[in-house]
Amino acid sequence: MVIIDSKTEEYIYDIAKQSNGVIASTVVSDLTKKLNCDREQLQQALLVVAAKFSQAPISSFFVGAVAFDKITGNLYLGANLEFKHQALSLVVHAEQAAINNAWINGAHEITSIAINAAPCGFCRQFMNELSSAGNLSILLPTGKYTLSELLPCDFGPGDLGNASSLMASDVSDIDIDLPISEALKQHLRYAYVPYTQNLSAAELVLKDGRAFYGRYAENAAYSPSLSPMNSVLSQLALAGEALNEADVESITLVEKAGNENQKSVAQAVLTSLRGNLPLIHHVF
Ligand SMILES: [Zn+2]
């Protein structure tokens, strides 16, 4: 097992914060050389960095995950995000955060994910929605597993007649006539919504101009779906920011008319973190 020293840990943490939890392929190859390890060993060594992004005021159980995208060669960090005074079912799990981070930032084929604790059943189901689920290695402190070893007799998209999958679904070409940013429109088109058709995405802008995005990622088992608000708050956390302290300029949620289902849960999560933050809500 490769262990990084505290100086290297701080160095990588700073890089990750600036890139919102994305470790570019060039940095990955520099680090594997510097640490004299292979990429999977690096994924596991970086779990200590990923877990630093965890915000776990309820459990104090700090989970990190590091996903690898075969196409870009990048690593994508993730960490758990808990909301005090909200239903436990609304938390974002570290594996969801890492996969969401990869997806938001253009990854297409996650072939391995390292986690510093065994994935819960909910996360095994979330990962089963990936286009690469059949070719996914899960790197745990106890060894390396395939998803099918950890999730036998699975229930997946095909059981509901859904031929698409997360990271390999069609991108909508819908016109969006709303006074919102082009970036938010683009994230809307990428939302993965085979079960409700609610194309939905969120944008959070800070007063310093930094913008973060979230998309709705549905799941065949419904409950492990990641809401666009949780998706964007997880992205904010991967920049080392917490919503209750961040200098927020605006938060926008957009949904498809007739299929909308996200406003009340988004409002609930925001209210629990910071009561007076207005939510801009559009349907199109
Ligand atoms: Zn989990």
XYZ file of C-alpha atoms and ligand atoms in Angstrom:
285
model
C 0.000 0.000 0.000
C 1.336 3.422 -1.005
C 1.154 6.095 1.670
C 1.720 9.726 0.796
C 3.439 12.071 3.243
C 1.612 15.056 4.692
C 3.418 17.551 2.455
C 2.415 15.671 -0.721
C -1.099 15.281 0.676
C -1.433 19.060 1.128
C 0.058 19.675 -2.335
C -2.492 17.366 -4.015
C -5.326 18.725 -1.871
C -4.566 22.241 -3.146
C -4.480 21.049 -6.767
C -7.770 19.202 -6.262
C -9.487 22.190 -4.666
C -8.512 24.437 -7.561
C -9.766 21.928 -10.120
C -12.950 21.017 -8.189
C -11.795 17.497 -7.439
C -10.426 16.603 -10.874
C -6.853 15.221 -11.083
C -5.775 15.632 -14.705
C -4.082 12.728 -16.517
C -0.778 14.664 -16.671
C -0.787 15.047 -12.890
C -1.733 11.366 -12.555
C 1.316 10.312 -14.533
C 3.581 12.714 -12.608
C 2.340 11.326 -9.313
C 2.681 7.665 -10.306
C 6.316 8.380 -11.229
C 7.003 10.386 -8.094
C 5.429 7.767 -5.816
C 6.761 4.848 -7.872
C 3.365 3.190 -8.046
C 0.762 2.194 -10.612
C -2.457 4.078 -11.262
C -4.664 1.840 -9.115
C -2.263 2.205 -6.207
C -2.378 5.966 -6.731
C -6.192 5.912 -6.642
C -6.003 4.245 -3.234
C -3.246 6.558 -2.005
C -5.394 9.576 -2.940
C -8.336 8.422 -0.820
C -6.915 10.369 2.101
C -7.116 13.518 -0.048
C -10.636 12.739 -1.301
C -11.869 12.204 2.260
C -10.685 15.715 3.183
C -13.602 17.032 1.096
C -16.112 15.135 3.209
C -18.708 17.146 5.118
C -20.192 14.693 7.606
C -21.739 16.606 10.528
C -24.013 13.682 11.423
C -21.855 10.573 11.155
C -18.329 12.027 11.441
C -17.568 9.117 9.065
C -15.389 10.652 6.362
C -15.628 8.702 3.126
C -13.451 9.300 0.068
C -13.728 7.812 -3.419
C -11.469 8.158 -6.471
C -12.859 7.218 -9.892
C -10.796 6.619 -13.041
C -12.049 7.452 -16.537
C -10.479 5.278 -19.211
C -11.103 7.830 -21.998
C -9.543 10.949 -20.452
C -7.123 9.204 -18.070
C -8.239 11.629 -15.357
C -9.034 10.789 -11.750
C -12.142 12.237 -10.137
C -12.446 12.621 -6.383
C -15.629 12.290 -4.378
C -16.620 12.568 -0.728
C -19.766 12.149 1.322
C -21.960 15.174 2.012
C -24.471 15.145 4.866
C -27.196 17.677 5.663
C -27.982 18.333 9.288
C -31.712 18.624 10.046
C -32.698 16.817 6.845
C -33.816 13.251 6.151
C -30.819 10.916 6.077
C -31.989 9.672 2.682
C -30.911 12.997 1.135
C -27.166 12.608 1.808
C -24.694 12.302 -1.076
C -22.460 9.222 -0.830
C -18.767 9.477 -1.760
C -19.136 7.039 -4.667
C -22.014 9.108 -6.064
C -19.918 12.252 -5.626
C -16.938 10.798 -7.532
C -19.077 9.444 -10.374
C -21.083 12.670 -10.554
C -17.826 14.651 -10.603
C -16.554 12.538 -13.491
C -19.815 12.830 -15.415
C -20.185 16.597 -14.937
C -16.614 17.055 -16.141
C -16.950 15.025 -19.324
C -15.907 11.476 -18.421
C -17.451 8.628 -20.422
C -16.123 5.340 -19.125
C -15.407 4.769 -15.445
C -13.495 1.495 -15.233
C -12.338 1.645 -11.633
C -13.218 3.310 -8.389
C -11.285 3.219 -5.117
C -13.175 3.693 -1.850
C -11.831 3.838 1.697
C -14.694 1.708 3.048
C -16.939 -0.999 1.601
C -19.649 0.532 -0.627
C -23.141 0.385 0.850
C -25.920 -1.370 -1.054
C -27.290 1.969 -2.261
C -23.940 2.824 -3.910
C -23.609 -0.622 -5.473
C -26.995 0.041 -7.057
C -25.980 3.588 -8.108
C -22.852 2.212 -9.814
C -24.940 -0.445 -11.563
C -26.499 2.309 -13.680
C -23.139 3.110 -15.310
C -22.524 2.183 -18.936
C -19.305 0.534 -17.692
C -20.954 -1.399 -14.817
C -19.977 -4.731 -16.377
C -16.343 -3.665 -16.558
C -15.939 -1.831 -13.264
C -13.214 -2.653 -10.740
C -13.852 -1.646 -7.150
C -10.689 -1.116 -5.134
C -11.243 -1.543 -1.402
C -8.892 -1.839 1.579
C -9.746 -5.575 1.557
C -8.970 -6.150 -2.130
C -10.177 -5.661 -5.683
C -13.658 -6.731 -6.759
C -15.923 -6.549 -9.783
C -19.310 -4.909 -9.329
C -21.031 -8.206 -10.121
C -19.149 -9.828 -7.223
C -20.493 -7.125 -4.903
C -23.965 -7.010 -6.483
C -25.027 -10.504 -7.591
C -28.536 -11.111 -8.992
C -28.723 -7.421 -9.823
C -31.640 -5.252 -10.820
C -30.670 -2.698 -13.458
C -31.843 -0.381 -16.239
C -32.676 -3.294 -18.552
C -35.229 -4.628 -16.055
C -37.295 -1.484 -16.679
C -36.798 -1.679 -20.432
C -34.249 1.138 -20.408
C -31.570 0.560 -23.045
C -29.538 3.635 -22.069
C -27.186 4.007 -19.124
C -25.410 6.675 -17.132
C -22.607 8.265 -19.184
C -23.861 6.661 -22.407
C -27.310 8.161 -22.836
C -28.417 10.358 -25.714
C -27.868 14.081 -25.264
C -31.049 16.070 -25.780
C -31.015 18.650 -28.580
C -33.966 20.520 -27.097
C -34.230 24.315 -27.470
C -34.279 26.033 -24.092
C -35.715 29.525 -24.246
C -34.880 30.754 -20.760
C -32.769 33.598 -19.322
C -30.111 31.202 -18.025
C -26.447 30.628 -18.859
C -25.420 28.584 -21.888
C -23.480 26.286 -19.553
C -26.619 25.500 -17.561
C -28.546 24.816 -20.784
C -25.849 22.376 -21.827
C -25.944 20.537 -18.492
C -29.728 20.270 -18.819
C -29.310 18.523 -22.161
C -26.974 15.996 -20.538
C -29.295 15.097 -17.648
C -29.871 11.323 -17.384
C -33.620 10.994 -16.897
C -34.875 7.778 -18.535
C -37.530 7.122 -15.858
C -39.274 10.507 -15.445
C -38.060 12.475 -18.504
C -37.535 15.444 -16.186
C -34.542 17.116 -17.843
C -33.259 18.951 -14.814
C -30.047 20.716 -13.799
C -28.806 23.267 -11.290
C -26.288 26.091 -11.231
C -24.644 27.691 -8.216
C -22.669 30.897 -8.725
C -20.417 32.401 -6.069
C -19.821 36.122 -5.705
C -16.222 35.618 -6.890
C -17.595 34.393 -10.245
C -16.973 30.663 -9.836
C -19.893 28.605 -11.157
C -20.813 25.013 -10.302
C -23.252 22.693 -12.044
C -25.381 19.701 -11.171
C -27.501 17.339 -13.258
C -30.260 14.926 -12.444
C -28.954 11.323 -12.570
C -31.760 8.798 -12.249
C -31.467 5.171 -11.196
C -33.480 2.071 -12.032
C -34.102 1.513 -8.314
C -35.255 5.154 -8.071
C -34.024 5.843 -4.505
C -30.304 6.027 -5.401
C -31.044 8.758 -7.997
C -28.942 11.897 -7.492
C -30.930 15.122 -7.587
C -29.529 18.117 -9.473
C -29.363 20.166 -6.257
C -27.375 17.463 -4.454
C -25.203 17.111 -7.542
C -24.284 20.815 -7.560
C -23.759 20.963 -3.787
C -21.405 17.994 -4.065
C -19.485 19.869 -6.769
C -19.242 22.896 -4.477
C -17.900 20.682 -1.688
C -15.187 19.370 -4.041
C -13.902 22.937 -4.351
C -13.449 22.898 -0.570
C -16.479 25.141 -0.029
C -19.416 24.624 2.319
C -22.769 26.146 1.402
C -23.402 27.552 4.873
C -20.231 29.637 4.638
C -19.907 30.303 0.891
C -20.493 33.750 -0.593
C -23.371 32.773 -2.889
C -24.529 35.002 -5.735
C -27.326 32.759 -7.046
C -28.725 29.233 -7.110
C -30.844 28.196 -10.072
C -32.856 25.018 -10.637
C -34.354 24.276 -14.057
C -36.831 21.502 -14.848
C -38.901 20.195 -17.726
C -42.497 21.422 -17.702
C -44.989 18.693 -16.962
C -42.414 16.378 -15.417
C -40.976 18.591 -12.672
C -40.311 16.886 -9.330
C -37.250 18.597 -7.832
C -38.312 21.969 -6.436
C -39.506 20.909 -3.002
C -36.535 18.668 -2.251
C -34.082 21.323 -3.486
C -35.751 23.913 -1.276
C -35.657 21.549 1.697
C -31.943 20.873 1.326
C -31.122 24.562 0.889
C -33.257 25.572 3.848
C -31.560 23.053 6.089
C -28.148 24.420 5.152
C -28.988 28.082 4.987
C -32.524 29.306 5.551
C -32.460 32.620 3.735
C -30.972 31.597 0.395
C -33.458 32.198 -2.451
C -33.841 29.518 -5.106
C -34.431 30.686 -8.679
C -36.716 28.082 -10.262
C -37.528 27.809 -13.961
C -39.532 25.310 -15.952
C -39.305 25.099 -19.715
Zn -23.023 4.485 -0.146
